[in-house]
Amino acid sequence: MAQDIQSEIPDGGRRVALVTGAARGIGLATARRFLAEGWRVALLDIDEERLARTVEDLADPDAVLALPGDVADAATVFAAFETLSRRFGRLDALVNNAGTAVFKPILETTPEEWRRVLDVNLTGPFLCAQAAAPLMSEAGGGAVVNITSISGLRASTLRVAYGTSKAALAHLTRQQAVEFAGLGVRVNAIAPGPVDTAMAKEVHSPEIRADYHDAIPLNRYGLEEEIAEAVFFLCSEKSAYITGQTLAVDGGFDAAGIGLPTLRRDRNR
């Protein structure tokens, strides 16, 4: 399959993706998915030490580029894309995965915490897409995938900054899709539901996990690799007529209404 994808590129070069927040979790799974298809991948992450270990573990120096930096800092973002351009000479896909969260009630969330969450989760994708779109246009077009969240589609307890930032990112996705279409750049979003990431394992108690299982029709957490598959689809030619959309990859979590877990249990009696 990798050969089929690469053969469609006029200059015979390998396609290039940049993934933010790529040192672990969904970002790393996504980077691995691109590499498996023969793409070259740039990994941008604020955790420089973890990023260095990740790149070493990937063990593919010709195809992998480490870009340490904060997506919320404009100078850092544009410098990173310049480095990518010099190294790989093109850009075909951008995955805005980097994110942060604060789990506090509204009345306890500080202005500083609010600003930081919105800076990373909303301003970061804005800046990265600004830097990416011209490079993609030069290569004949490309795709952007913004990682939002099910928390941007429905309100979640203790996630005022996080949920608001992800809801805004869903609208930014539509705005980017409309404006970048003329450049040959498609923009879509993935809204993951509960995913079995390292962070989820740290902060989700057994009781919380049980609650999620009850609320998710498929009755389980998603896998990082399942999110990566959806991302890769939206960056491939198979989604060539899809833009401006948010795809919930959530086991049916967003589709389920209040009381459905009880109805399912009653039905199975």
XYZ file of N, CA and C in Angstrom:
807
model
N 0.828 -1.206 0.000
C 0.000 0.000 0.000
C 0.859 1.253 0.000
N 1.970 1.221 0.734
C 2.860 2.373 0.793
C 3.368 2.746 -0.585
N 3.674 1.711 -1.406
C 4.164 1.988 -2.742
C 3.099 2.662 -3.589
N 1.827 2.230 -3.430
C 0.746 2.848 -4.193
C 0.605 4.323 -3.843
N 0.688 4.641 -2.546
C 0.571 6.037 -2.118
C 1.711 6.869 -2.672
N 2.940 6.360 -2.545
C 4.087 7.148 -2.976
C 4.116 7.331 -4.488
N 3.586 6.348 -5.228
C 3.648 6.441 -6.683
C 2.777 7.563 -7.225
N 1.845 8.063 -6.417
C 0.971 9.136 -6.865
C 1.639 10.500 -6.760
N 2.793 10.580 -6.155
C 3.490 11.847 -6.003
C 4.324 12.109 -7.247
N 4.076 13.216 -7.956
C 4.733 13.460 -9.241
C 6.244 13.402 -9.183
N 6.867 13.957 -8.131
C 8.325 14.020 -8.096
C 8.952 12.740 -7.541
N 8.120 11.751 -7.198
C 8.648 10.485 -6.705
C 9.138 10.527 -5.280
N 8.978 11.662 -4.593
C 9.452 11.770 -3.221
C 8.515 11.109 -2.243
N 8.969 10.959 -1.014
C 8.129 10.378 0.036
C 7.312 11.478 0.697
N 6.099 11.168 0.998
C 5.236 12.149 1.626
C 5.701 12.443 3.046
N 5.277 13.616 3.533
C 5.756 14.102 4.830
C 4.573 14.531 5.690
N 4.595 14.104 6.936
C 3.593 14.531 7.915
C 4.283 15.161 9.104
N 3.630 16.139 9.705
C 4.088 16.694 10.979
C 3.001 16.437 12.006
N 3.395 15.854 13.129
C 2.460 15.540 14.211
C 2.912 16.274 15.463
N 2.021 17.042 16.067
C 2.362 17.732 17.310
C 1.961 16.865 18.505
N 2.623 17.103 19.621
C 2.371 16.271 20.794
C 2.667 14.815 20.490
N 3.763 14.572 19.786
C 4.019 13.251 19.200
C 4.981 12.388 19.999
N 5.409 12.840 21.162
C 6.385 12.066 21.921
C 5.767 10.849 22.603
N 4.433 10.831 22.731
C 3.770 9.684 23.354
C 2.296 9.684 22.973
N 1.582 8.671 23.412
C 0.137 8.625 23.296
C -0.374 8.602 21.864
N -1.484 9.298 21.652
C -2.123 9.316 20.341
C -1.182 9.892 19.288
N -0.418 10.911 19.657
C 0.511 11.511 18.702
C 1.550 10.521 18.221
N 2.116 9.755 19.126
C 3.120 8.757 18.763
C 2.495 7.637 17.936
N 1.317 7.182 18.325
C 0.635 6.141 17.546
C 0.368 6.621 16.123
N 0.021 7.903 15.988
C -0.219 8.477 14.667
C 1.069 8.552 13.858
N 2.141 8.979 14.496
C 3.432 9.028 13.806
C 3.831 7.637 13.316
N 3.645 6.632 14.147
C 3.966 5.256 13.748
C 3.113 4.815 12.553
N 1.860 5.256 12.534
C 0.971 4.870 11.426
C 1.461 5.445 10.109
N 1.888 6.690 10.124
C 2.440 7.292 8.911
C 3.724 6.574 8.479
N 4.596 6.312 9.429
C 5.854 5.630 9.109
C 5.601 4.263 8.500
N 4.583 3.571 8.985
C 4.260 2.245 8.462
C 3.844 2.293 6.995
N 3.375 3.460 6.545
C 2.968 3.619 5.153
C 4.057 4.239 4.295
N 5.247 4.371 4.854
C 6.362 4.882 4.068
C 6.522 6.393 4.056
N 5.736 7.090 4.891
C 5.880 8.536 4.981
C 7.101 8.889 5.823
N 7.599 10.092 5.645
C 8.535 10.693 6.596
C 7.725 11.535 7.581
N 8.202 11.610 8.824
C 7.406 12.245 9.873
C 8.264 13.162 10.742
N 7.749 14.366 10.977
C 8.338 15.282 11.949
C 7.499 15.239 13.214
N 8.171 15.116 14.359
C 7.491 15.021 15.646
C 7.789 16.291 16.439
N 6.754 17.075 16.718
C 6.912 18.306 17.485
C 6.336 18.083 18.875
N 7.160 18.348 19.891
C 6.693 18.124 21.263
C 7.453 19.045 22.216
N 6.769 19.491 23.273
C 7.393 20.400 24.237
C 8.345 19.673 25.175
N 8.141 18.360 25.355
C 8.973 17.560 26.258
C 10.196 17.073 25.495
N 11.268 17.857 25.555
C 12.437 17.581 24.729
C 13.091 16.249 25.072
N 13.170 15.914 26.351
C 13.814 14.660 26.747
C 13.012 13.454 26.266
N 11.714 13.488 26.493
C 10.881 12.368 26.039
C 10.905 12.259 24.518
N 10.894 13.410 23.842
C 10.936 13.412 22.382
C 12.213 12.757 21.873
N 13.328 13.066 22.502
C 14.604 12.467 22.091
C 14.570 10.951 22.265
N 13.989 10.475 23.368
C 13.893 9.028 23.591
C 12.974 8.374 22.560
N 11.884 9.072 22.243
C 10.935 8.527 21.271
C 11.570 8.389 19.905
N 12.269 9.412 19.473
C 12.930 9.369 18.164
C 13.985 8.270 18.134
N 14.696 8.107 19.244
C 15.687 7.033 19.320
C 15.010 5.668 19.214
N 13.870 5.512 19.867
C 13.148 4.244 19.819
C 12.601 3.959 18.421
N 12.204 4.986 17.701
C 11.687 4.779 16.350
C 12.775 4.272 15.406
N 14.009 4.611 15.680
C 15.174 4.054 14.978
C 15.064 4.164 13.457
N 14.685 5.338 12.979
C 14.590 5.570 11.539
C 15.040 6.998 11.243
N 16.323 7.286 11.422
C 16.802 8.672 11.335
C 16.580 9.335 9.983
N 16.492 8.564 8.915
C 16.276 9.162 7.602
C 14.838 9.641 7.420
N 13.914 9.058 8.188
C 12.500 9.370 7.993
C 11.888 10.154 9.136
N 12.627 10.354 10.219
C 12.063 10.983 11.420
C 12.852 12.233 11.780
N 12.123 13.293 12.094
C 12.728 14.564 12.498
C 12.135 15.013 13.813
N 12.974 15.278 14.799
C 12.523 15.777 16.100
C 12.493 17.298 16.078
N 11.377 17.866 16.515
C 11.214 19.311 16.576
C 10.745 19.692 17.979
N 11.654 19.898 18.914
C 11.229 20.293 20.261
C 10.685 21.714 20.269
N 9.586 21.926 20.986
C 9.049 23.281 21.053
C 7.608 23.313 21.540
N 7.171 24.525 21.849
C 5.835 24.800 22.374
C 4.948 25.293 21.234
N 3.858 24.587 20.959
C 2.983 24.973 19.848
C 2.298 26.309 20.085
N 2.282 26.777 21.326
C 1.628 28.049 21.628
C 2.518 29.246 21.360
N 3.775 29.003 21.023
C 4.732 30.085 20.768
C 4.921 30.247 19.260
N 4.513 31.396 18.725
C 4.514 31.601 17.280
C 5.908 31.479 16.675
N 6.902 32.100 17.310
C 8.252 32.058 16.766
C 8.775 30.622 16.702
N 8.492 29.858 17.738
C 8.925 28.465 17.771
C 8.252 27.657 16.676
N 6.961 27.864 16.492
C 6.206 27.117 15.486
C 6.744 27.386 14.095
N 6.902 28.647 13.746
C 7.344 28.964 12.388
C 8.791 28.530 12.153
N 9.618 28.575 13.190
C 10.988 28.071 13.063
C 10.986 26.561 12.840
N 10.091 25.861 13.519
C 9.999 24.412 13.356
C 9.607 24.046 11.929
N 8.666 24.763 11.364
C 8.236 24.467 10.003
C 9.331 24.818 8.991
N 10.117 25.827 9.274
C 11.252 26.134 8.405
C 12.280 25.004 8.439
N 12.516 24.464 9.629
C 13.436 23.336 9.767
C 12.917 22.131 8.989
N 11.631 21.864 9.115
C 11.022 20.757 8.372
C 11.187 20.961 6.862
N 10.938 22.163 6.397
C 11.039 22.450 4.972
C 12.457 22.233 4.455
N 13.435 22.659 5.244
C 14.828 22.463 4.834
C 15.195 20.988 4.811
N 14.688 20.218 5.756
C 15.044 18.809 5.871
C 14.323 17.942 4.839
N 13.001 18.120 4.710
C 12.215 17.231 3.870
C 11.737 17.853 2.561
N 11.695 19.191 2.507
C 11.374 19.856 1.248
C 9.905 19.901 0.876
N 9.031 19.358 1.716
C 7.608 19.360 1.410
C 6.828 19.047 2.682
N 5.508 19.255 2.630
C 4.629 18.859 3.728
C 3.289 18.471 3.129
N 2.805 17.295 3.519
C 1.563 16.778 2.970
C 0.453 16.628 4.010
N 0.829 16.519 5.287
C -0.188 16.346 6.326
C 0.281 16.981 7.626
N -0.645 17.591 8.314
C -0.411 18.150 9.647
C -1.447 17.576 10.592
N -0.992 17.048 11.724
C -1.901 16.542 12.749
C -1.692 17.368 14.008
N -2.675 18.191 14.336
C -2.612 19.041 15.522
C -3.125 18.257 16.721
N -2.216 17.546 17.366
C -2.576 16.664 18.470
C -2.196 17.214 19.841
N -1.209 18.098 19.908
C -0.738 18.601 21.199
C -1.881 19.229 21.987
N -1.955 18.908 23.261
C -3.019 19.463 24.082
C -2.677 19.412 25.559
N -3.424 20.183 26.330
C -3.244 20.181 27.776
C -4.609 20.372 28.426
N -4.698 20.057 29.701
C -5.993 20.155 30.388
C -5.796 20.547 31.842
N -6.808 21.183 32.390
C -6.879 21.494 33.811
C -8.217 20.961 34.306
N -8.196 20.119 35.318
C -9.425 19.510 35.832
C -9.833 20.201 37.127
N -10.606 21.281 36.973
C -11.057 22.073 38.119
C -12.455 22.612 37.867
N -13.211 22.889 38.934
C -14.491 23.580 38.755
C -14.266 24.964 38.156
N -15.292 25.510 37.539
C -15.181 26.831 36.919
C -14.687 27.874 37.917
N -15.244 27.874 39.119
C -14.904 28.910 40.083
C -13.492 28.777 40.632
N -12.848 27.644 40.404
C -11.479 27.446 40.884
C -10.428 27.508 39.781
N -10.862 27.641 38.541
C -9.928 27.725 37.413
C -9.359 29.136 37.332
N -8.048 29.266 37.391
C -7.422 30.584 37.395
C -7.336 31.143 35.977
N -7.229 32.464 35.844
C -7.052 33.052 34.518
C -5.816 32.503 33.809
N -4.762 32.248 34.578
C -3.531 31.723 33.973
C -3.759 30.314 33.407
N -4.478 29.492 34.155
C -4.779 28.133 33.682
C -5.674 28.175 32.446
N -6.671 29.033 32.489
C -7.570 29.206 31.343
C -6.787 29.591 30.091
N -5.911 30.587 30.235
C -5.147 31.069 29.075
C -4.231 29.987 28.534
N -3.570 29.247 29.425
C -2.624 28.232 28.962
C -3.333 27.119 28.182
N -4.472 26.685 28.675
C -5.203 25.630 27.970
C -5.640 26.116 26.591
N -6.178 27.322 26.509
C -6.588 27.833 25.205
C -5.400 28.120 24.298
N -4.279 28.556 24.881
C -3.080 28.800 24.072
C -2.597 27.518 23.385
N -2.550 26.439 24.141
C -2.049 25.177 23.580
C -3.079 24.532 22.668
N -4.324 24.426 23.134
C -5.334 23.638 22.432
C -5.982 24.350 21.260
N -5.944 25.681 21.250
C -6.598 26.440 20.185
C -5.619 27.291 19.382
N -4.805 28.082 20.092
C -3.832 28.910 19.382
C -2.782 28.045 18.694
N -2.381 26.944 19.328
C -1.400 26.048 18.718
C -1.837 25.552 17.351
N -3.019 24.957 17.210
C -3.489 24.528 15.893
C -3.654 25.675 14.901
N -4.037 26.856 15.401
C -4.132 28.030 14.525
C -2.766 28.369 13.938
N -1.748 28.426 14.794
C -0.408 28.782 14.331
C 0.179 27.717 13.411
N 0.018 26.452 13.805
C 0.597 25.372 13.010
C -0.033 25.304 11.623
N -1.337 25.500 11.544
C -1.994 25.475 10.241
C -1.584 26.671 9.397
N -1.401 27.814 10.028
C -0.906 28.988 9.300
C 0.438 28.703 8.653
N 1.314 28.028 9.408
C 2.644 27.710 8.882
C 2.592 26.587 7.859
N 1.655 25.657 8.033
C 1.614 24.463 7.193
C 0.977 24.698 5.833
N -0.091 25.475 5.782
C -0.879 25.594 4.554
C -0.057 26.034 3.341
N 0.808 27.048 3.459
C 1.601 27.425 2.285
C 2.534 26.312 1.815
N 3.132 25.562 2.759
C 4.009 24.450 2.374
C 3.215 23.365 1.656
N 2.036 23.067 2.151
C 1.199 22.060 1.499
C 0.788 22.509 0.103
N 0.431 23.773 -0.026
C 0.019 24.297 -1.322
C 1.146 24.160 -2.340
N 2.382 24.402 -1.906
C 3.530 24.260 -2.795
C 3.712 22.823 -3.269
N 3.294 21.874 -2.431
C 3.434 20.450 -2.772
C 2.219 19.919 -3.518
N 1.261 20.812 -3.830
C 0.088 20.385 -4.569
C -1.128 20.134 -3.714
N -1.041 20.443 -2.421
C -2.174 20.265 -1.522
C -1.829 19.343 -0.373
N -2.776 19.193 0.536
C -2.518 18.347 1.696
C -3.729 18.279 2.605
N -3.489 17.792 3.816
C -4.585 17.614 4.764
C -4.146 17.996 6.168
N -5.045 18.628 6.886
C -4.857 18.955 8.303
C -5.899 18.194 9.092
N -5.477 17.575 10.183
C -6.416 16.944 11.104
C -6.190 17.531 12.492
N -7.223 18.133 13.035
C -7.178 18.684 14.382
C -7.776 17.664 15.350
N -7.077 17.383 16.427
C -7.596 16.466 17.435
C -8.379 17.281 18.456
N -9.697 17.179 18.366
C -10.553 17.879 19.325
C -10.829 16.910 20.478
N -12.065 16.738 20.856
C -12.407 15.819 21.943
C -13.911 15.700 22.018
N -14.367 14.599 22.563
C -15.791 14.467 22.829
C -16.234 15.543 23.819
N -15.279 16.068 24.613
C -15.580 17.148 25.563
C -15.885 18.460 24.858
N -15.570 18.548 23.561
C -15.935 19.716 22.786
C -17.306 19.602 22.164
N -17.884 18.398 22.235
C -19.212 18.164 21.685
C -20.283 18.110 22.768
N -19.871 17.745 23.975
C -20.810 17.693 25.104
C -20.068 18.144 26.351
N -20.750 18.821 27.248
C -20.103 19.363 28.447
C -19.620 18.229 29.348
N -18.468 18.458 29.975
C -17.878 17.468 30.866
C -17.558 18.108 32.207
N -17.741 17.381 33.275
C -17.458 17.885 34.609
C -15.987 18.253 34.759
N -15.724 19.426 35.334
C -14.370 19.892 35.674
C -13.500 20.190 34.450
N -14.120 20.444 33.300
C -13.316 20.643 32.092
C -13.709 21.922 31.366
N -13.919 22.993 32.103
C -14.404 24.212 31.463
C -13.417 24.739 30.434
N -12.137 24.810 30.781
C -11.149 25.328 29.833
C -10.917 24.333 28.703
N -10.752 23.059 29.064
C -10.477 22.029 28.064
C -11.639 21.888 27.081
N -12.850 21.722 27.602
C -14.002 21.543 26.731
C -14.261 22.740 25.840
N -14.099 23.937 26.403
C -14.316 25.150 25.616
C -13.283 25.269 24.511
N -12.037 24.954 24.832
C -10.979 25.032 23.816
C -11.229 24.040 22.685
N -11.722 22.850 23.017
C -11.954 21.836 21.992
C -13.192 22.164 21.154
N -14.203 22.760 21.774
C -15.364 23.204 21.000
C -14.957 24.299 20.019
N -14.109 25.211 20.475
C -13.619 26.270 19.587
C -12.754 25.693 18.472
N -11.992 24.650 18.787
C -11.147 24.022 17.774
C -12.000 23.368 16.683
N -13.159 22.843 17.060
C -14.064 22.275 16.057
C -14.527 23.353 15.079
N -14.806 24.548 15.597
C -15.204 25.627 14.685
C -14.000 26.121 13.876
N -12.834 26.200 14.496
C -11.640 26.583 13.746
C -11.412 25.612 12.593
N -11.698 24.339 12.818
C -11.574 23.333 11.756
C -12.430 23.711 10.552
N -13.666 24.094 10.804
C -14.550 24.477 9.700
C -14.052 25.746 9.015
N -13.588 26.695 9.813
C -13.077 27.936 9.238
C -11.858 27.664 8.359
N -10.945 26.847 8.855
C -9.762 26.510 8.071
C -10.141 25.755 6.803
N -11.110 24.854 6.919
C -11.532 24.078 5.748
C -12.047 24.980 4.642
N -12.846 25.970 5.009
C -13.417 26.888 4.020
C -12.327 27.746 3.379
N -11.422 28.279 4.195
C -10.426 29.210 3.672
C -9.262 28.524 2.968
N -8.909 27.310 3.392
C -7.754 26.625 2.803
C -8.127 25.782 1.585
N -9.415 25.638 1.308
C -9.815 24.808 0.173
C -9.201 25.298 -1.131
N -9.103 26.607 -1.264
C -8.518 27.176 -2.467
C -7.041 26.873 -2.628
N -6.401 26.448 -1.540
C -4.985 26.073 -1.591
C -4.808 24.570 -1.814
N -5.929 23.867 -1.924
C -5.850 22.421 -2.069
C -5.639 21.704 -0.753
N -5.980 22.370 0.343
C -5.759 21.801 1.677
C -7.111 21.486 2.320
N -7.296 20.227 2.680
C -8.494 19.810 3.394
C -8.232 19.867 4.907
N -9.265 20.175 5.675
C -9.124 20.261 7.133
C -10.301 19.557 7.790
N -10.004 18.586 8.618
C -11.022 17.863 9.362
C -10.568 17.691 10.808
N -11.462 17.174 11.628
C -11.135 16.965 13.042
C -11.552 15.568 13.473
N -10.823 15.046 14.423
C -11.173 13.808 15.111
C -11.517 14.187 16.549
N -12.663 13.707 17.037
C -13.065 13.937 18.424
C -13.014 12.601 19.165
N -11.882 12.290 19.792
C -11.810 11.016 20.515
C -12.695 11.024 21.749
N -13.265 9.872 22.031
C -13.895 9.663 23.323
C -12.839 9.183 24.295
N -13.221 8.516 25.377
C -12.226 7.987 26.316
C -11.274 7.019 25.612
N -9.990 7.284 25.730
C -8.961 6.467 25.079
C -7.981 5.988 26.138
N -7.524 4.767 25.996
C -6.646 4.155 26.990
C -5.217 4.673 26.845
N -5.029 5.957 27.084
C -3.700 6.558 27.053
C -3.052 6.466 28.430
N -1.767 6.787 28.478
C -1.065 6.781 29.763
C -1.699 7.787 30.723
N -2.120 8.960 30.183
C -2.732 9.976 31.031
C -4.059 9.475 31.603
N -4.862 8.800 30.779
C -6.137 8.274 31.261
C -5.914 7.245 32.356
N -4.907 6.432 32.187
C -4.619 5.419 33.202
C -4.203 6.057 34.522
N -3.584 7.230 34.445
C -3.143 7.927 35.657
C -4.302 8.597 36.389
N -5.242 9.195 35.648
C -6.249 10.048 36.275
C -7.634 9.406 36.383
N -7.871 8.299 35.686
C -9.178 7.654 35.742
C -9.144 6.520 36.756
N -9.842 6.714 37.850
C -9.938 5.685 38.883
C -10.787 4.524 38.363
N -10.764 3.375 39.038
C -11.634 2.262 38.634
C -13.098 2.666 38.571
N -13.532 3.544 39.490
C -14.922 3.987 39.484
C -15.237 4.821 38.241
N -14.301 5.705 37.884
C -14.491 6.534 36.685
C -14.518 5.649 35.441
N -13.618 4.683 35.390
C -13.581 3.785 34.233
C -14.884 2.997 34.117
N -15.420 2.571 35.246
C -16.685 1.838 35.220
C -17.815 2.725 34.711
N -17.816 3.990 35.136
C -18.838 4.927 34.665
C -18.760 5.108 33.155
N -17.530 5.256 32.652
C -17.365 5.411 31.207
C -17.844 4.171 30.469
N -17.489 3.012 30.969
C -17.927 1.775 30.313
C -19.452 1.719 30.235
N -20.121 2.156 31.283
C -21.582 2.169 31.284
C -22.145 3.142 30.253
N -21.448 4.244 30.032
C -21.953 5.303 29.151
C -21.594 5.096 27.684
N -20.679 4.180 27.397
C -20.218 3.952 26.023
C -20.896 2.705 25.467
N -21.665 2.831 24.399
C -22.345 1.659 23.845
C -21.414 0.487 23.538
N -20.209 0.740 23.064
C -19.279 -0.361 22.792
C -18.624 -0.892 24.063
N -18.891 -0.226 25.203
C -18.513 -0.736 26.521
C -17.012 -0.922 26.709
N -16.240 -0.005 26.164
C -14.790 -0.066 26.373
C -14.157 1.267 26.008
N -12.923 1.449 26.447
C -12.121 2.590 26.022
C -11.586 2.321 24.611
N -11.308 3.405 23.899
C -10.664 3.257 22.605
C -9.168 3.039 22.766
N -8.531 2.641 21.691
C -7.087 2.444 21.665
C -6.430 3.578 20.887
N -5.217 3.922 21.273
C -4.482 4.969 20.559
C -4.376 4.643 19.076
N -4.168 3.375 18.771
C -4.015 2.962 17.378
C -5.309 3.150 16.586
N -6.453 3.058 17.262
C -7.728 3.262 16.572
C -7.915 4.728 16.192
N -7.466 5.611 17.051
C -7.502 7.039 16.700
C -6.550 7.314 15.542
N -5.375 6.710 15.588
C -4.382 6.905 14.526
C -4.920 6.438 13.178
N -5.672 5.341 13.153
C -6.251 4.858 11.901
C -7.204 5.883 11.314
N -8.028 6.496 12.174
C -8.969 7.499 11.690
C -8.235 8.733 11.169
N -7.180 9.124 11.873
C -6.380 10.267 11.423
C -5.777 9.985 10.058
N -5.189 8.800 9.914
C -4.534 8.482 8.639
C -5.549 8.476 7.496
N -6.736 7.938 7.756
C -7.777 7.955 6.732
C -8.061 9.381 6.262
N -8.188 10.326 7.195
C -8.507 11.705 6.833
C -7.344 12.417 6.149
N -6.154 11.838 6.216
C -4.994 12.411 5.522
C -4.730 11.722 4.182
N -5.492 10.685 3.875
C -5.244 9.902 2.670
C -6.192 10.294 1.543
N -5.915 9.768 0.342
C -6.757 10.040 -0.816
C -8.152 9.446 -0.663
N -8.301 8.470 0.240
C -9.611 7.846 0.431
C -10.636 8.823 1.011
N -10.154 9.943 1.563
C -11.068 10.952 2.103
C -10.995 12.244 1.288
N -10.682 12.126 0.007
C -10.393 13.296 -0.827
C -11.551 14.279 -0.948
N -12.783 13.824 -0.695
C -13.935 14.725 -0.812
C -14.520 15.068 0.552
N -13.739 14.889 1.594
C -14.192 15.184 2.953
C -13.392 16.355 3.505
N -14.073 17.407 3.888
C -13.399 18.533 4.538
C -14.412 19.288 5.401
N -13.902 19.898 6.466
C -14.751 20.673 7.361
C -15.581 19.835 8.311
N -15.198 18.572 8.521
C -15.998 17.666 9.332
C -15.294 17.291 10.642
N -16.096 16.961 11.650
C -15.575 16.414 12.899
C -16.095 14.995 13.048
N -15.180 14.048 13.121
C -15.518 12.636 13.254
C -15.296 12.208 14.694
N -16.376 11.816 15.363
C -16.264 11.311 16.730
C -15.827 9.845 16.683
N -14.672 9.574 17.279
C -14.171 8.199 17.376
C -14.264 7.853 18.851
N -15.452 7.360 19.256
C -15.774 7.360 20.684
C -16.606 6.168 21.151
N -16.697 5.142 20.325
C -17.473 3.977 20.730
C -18.953 4.235 20.892
N -19.438 5.333 20.324
C -20.850 5.684 20.435
C -21.190 6.578 21.612
N -20.165 7.069 22.316
C -20.369 7.868 23.520
C -21.222 9.100 23.246
N -20.926 9.828 22.172
C -21.676 11.049 21.882
C -23.102 10.747 21.435
N -23.299 9.590 20.828
C -24.623 9.238 20.328
C -25.578 8.797 21.431
N -25.025 8.352 22.565
C -25.853 7.791 23.625
C -26.461 8.894 24.487
N -27.723 8.769 24.814
C -28.384 9.753 25.651
C -28.460 9.316 27.098
N -28.965 10.191 27.939
C -29.120 9.882 29.362
C -30.083 8.705 29.526
N -29.687 7.775 30.364
C -30.544 6.633 30.645
C -30.277 5.421 29.785
N -29.493 5.563 28.728
C -29.240 4.423 27.852
C -28.550 3.256 28.558
N -27.592 3.492 29.441
C -26.993 2.348 30.131
C -28.036 1.516 30.879
N -28.963 2.182 31.557
C -30.009 1.468 32.287
C -30.911 0.699 31.330
N -31.253 1.325 30.193
C -32.087 0.640 29.215
C -31.400 -0.599 28.663
N -30.082 -0.495 28.441
C -29.344 -1.647 27.931
C -29.341 -2.779 28.946
N -29.174 -2.419 30.229
C -29.166 -3.459 31.265
C -30.548 -4.113 31.376
N -31.609 -3.301 31.293
C -32.957 -3.861 31.374
C -33.234 -4.804 30.203
N -32.765 -4.416 29.022
C -32.995 -5.215 27.826
C -32.332 -6.586 27.920
N -31.172 -6.630 28.601
C -30.415 -7.864 28.678
C -30.866 -8.783 29.810
N -31.833 -8.373 30.597
C -32.297 -9.218 31.701
C -33.104 -10.421 31.172
